[in-house]
């Protein structure tokens, strides 16, 4: 396990994203997603507060459409707000 430097730990955005990713990854694993075999994208948006949208898709996204898992996590409370499955 790597030890994070004090510089990283003082970066509020880095720490918040780490918490968001850990929360989303836990739920994704519970839902059967192989995170290491996923193409992961993260976007932020503002809809009644800060939300982070983590998308777990196929690494072969050109030849395989659909089947993505999208997890939205609140930026203020780091709680899952919504889970969506693509078809």
mmCIF file of C-alpha atoms in Angstrom:
data_model
loop_
_atom_site.group_PDB
_atom_site.id
_atom_site.type_symbol
_atom_site.label_atom_id
_atom_site.label_comp_id
_atom_site.label_asym_id
_atom_site.label_seq_id
_atom_site.Cartn_x
_atom_site.Cartn_y
_atom_site.Cartn_z
ATOM 1 C CA UNK A 1 0.000 0.000 0.000
ATOM 2 C CA UNK A 2 1.365 3.405 -0.956
ATOM 3 C CA UNK A 3 1.585 6.160 1.602
ATOM 4 C CA UNK A 4 0.159 9.456 0.412
ATOM 5 C CA UNK A 5 2.276 12.546 0.860
ATOM 6 C CA UNK A 6 1.064 15.406 3.000
ATOM 7 C CA UNK A 7 0.832 17.461 -0.201
ATOM 8 C CA UNK A 8 -1.723 15.035 -1.649
ATOM 9 C CA UNK A 9 -3.657 14.857 1.597
ATOM 10 C CA UNK A 10 -3.891 18.660 1.663
ATOM 11 C CA UNK A 11 -5.400 18.719 -1.838
ATOM 12 C CA UNK A 12 -9.131 18.893 -1.123
ATOM 13 C CA UNK A 13 -10.090 17.877 -4.670
ATOM 14 C CA UNK A 14 -7.802 14.821 -4.656
ATOM 15 C CA UNK A 15 -9.105 13.638 -1.289
ATOM 16 C CA UNK A 16 -12.742 14.215 -2.291
ATOM 17 C CA UNK A 17 -12.269 12.298 -5.558
ATOM 18 C CA UNK A 18 -10.607 9.423 -3.720
ATOM 19 C CA UNK A 19 -13.597 9.191 -1.377
ATOM 20 C CA UNK A 20 -16.052 9.421 -4.281
ATOM 21 C CA UNK A 21 -14.217 6.709 -6.245
ATOM 22 C CA UNK A 22 -13.985 4.393 -3.233
ATOM 23 C CA UNK A 23 -17.731 4.741 -2.634
ATOM 24 C CA UNK A 24 -18.630 4.149 -6.290
ATOM 25 C CA UNK A 25 -16.159 1.279 -6.697
ATOM 26 C CA UNK A 26 -17.595 -0.517 -3.665
ATOM 27 C CA UNK A 27 -21.112 -0.381 -5.120
ATOM 28 C CA UNK A 28 -19.874 -1.353 -8.598
ATOM 29 C CA UNK A 29 -18.156 -4.443 -7.163
ATOM 30 C CA UNK A 30 -21.331 -5.350 -5.260
ATOM 31 C CA UNK A 31 -23.162 -5.197 -8.599
ATOM 32 C CA UNK A 32 -20.662 -7.520 -10.251
ATOM 33 C CA UNK A 33 -18.545 -5.042 -12.208
ATOM 34 C CA UNK A 34 -14.898 -5.959 -12.786
ATOM 35 C CA UNK A 35 -13.483 -2.510 -12.162
ATOM 36 C CA UNK A 36 -10.005 -3.294 -13.486
ATOM 37 C CA UNK A 37 -11.541 -4.443 -16.776
ATOM 38 C CA UNK A 38 -13.707 -1.341 -17.111
ATOM 39 C CA UNK A 39 -13.191 1.914 -18.956
ATOM 40 C CA UNK A 40 -13.893 4.406 -16.168
ATOM 41 C CA UNK A 41 -14.846 8.025 -16.747
ATOM 42 C CA UNK A 42 -15.657 10.649 -14.162
ATOM 43 C CA UNK A 43 -17.604 13.827 -14.709
ATOM 44 C CA UNK A 44 -18.910 16.401 -12.333
ATOM 45 C CA UNK A 45 -22.120 18.288 -12.690
ATOM 46 C CA UNK A 46 -24.258 20.558 -10.617
ATOM 47 C CA UNK A 47 -27.880 19.607 -10.084
ATOM 48 C CA UNK A 48 -28.986 20.945 -6.707
ATOM 49 C CA UNK A 49 -25.388 20.641 -5.533
ATOM 50 C CA UNK A 50 -22.206 18.979 -6.694
ATOM 51 C CA UNK A 51 -22.580 15.481 -8.137
ATOM 52 C CA UNK A 52 -19.910 13.161 -9.455
ATOM 53 C CA UNK A 53 -20.928 10.700 -12.172
ATOM 54 C CA UNK A 54 -18.719 7.626 -12.448
ATOM 55 C CA UNK A 55 -19.279 5.540 -15.565
ATOM 56 C CA UNK A 56 -17.997 1.958 -15.773
ATOM 57 C CA UNK A 57 -18.036 0.803 -19.382
ATOM 58 C CA UNK A 58 -16.432 -1.744 -21.637
ATOM 59 C CA UNK A 59 -12.779 -1.162 -22.553
ATOM 60 C CA UNK A 60 -13.814 -2.237 -26.058
ATOM 61 C CA UNK A 61 -16.381 0.546 -26.296
ATOM 62 C CA UNK A 62 -16.127 0.774 -30.088
ATOM 63 C CA UNK A 63 -17.320 -2.799 -30.679
ATOM 64 C CA UNK A 64 -19.558 -3.218 -27.623
ATOM 65 C CA UNK A 65 -22.376 -0.797 -27.017
ATOM 66 C CA UNK A 66 -24.416 -0.494 -23.864
ATOM 67 C CA UNK A 67 -24.161 -2.329 -20.589
ATOM 68 C CA UNK A 68 -22.502 0.542 -18.747
ATOM 69 C CA UNK A 69 -22.994 1.087 -15.048
ATOM 70 C CA UNK A 70 -23.331 4.712 -13.948
ATOM 71 C CA UNK A 71 -23.109 5.687 -10.300
ATOM 72 C CA UNK A 72 -23.772 9.226 -9.124
ATOM 73 C CA UNK A 73 -22.207 10.265 -5.833
ATOM 74 C CA UNK A 74 -22.948 13.475 -3.956
ATOM 75 C CA UNK A 75 -19.955 15.771 -3.632
ATOM 76 C CA UNK A 76 -20.985 17.121 -0.249
ATOM 77 C CA UNK A 77 -21.924 13.944 1.619
ATOM 78 C CA UNK A 78 -20.159 11.281 -0.524
ATOM 79 C CA UNK A 79 -23.346 9.217 -0.664
ATOM 80 C CA UNK A 80 -24.701 7.380 -3.658
ATOM 81 C CA UNK A 81 -27.561 9.337 -5.182
ATOM 82 C CA UNK A 82 -28.401 7.186 -8.194
ATOM 83 C CA UNK A 83 -27.371 3.954 -9.889
ATOM 84 C CA UNK A 84 -28.172 3.455 -13.576
ATOM 85 C CA UNK A 85 -27.559 0.461 -15.850
ATOM 86 C CA UNK A 86 -27.201 0.900 -19.592
ATOM 87 C CA UNK A 87 -28.870 -1.501 -21.979
#
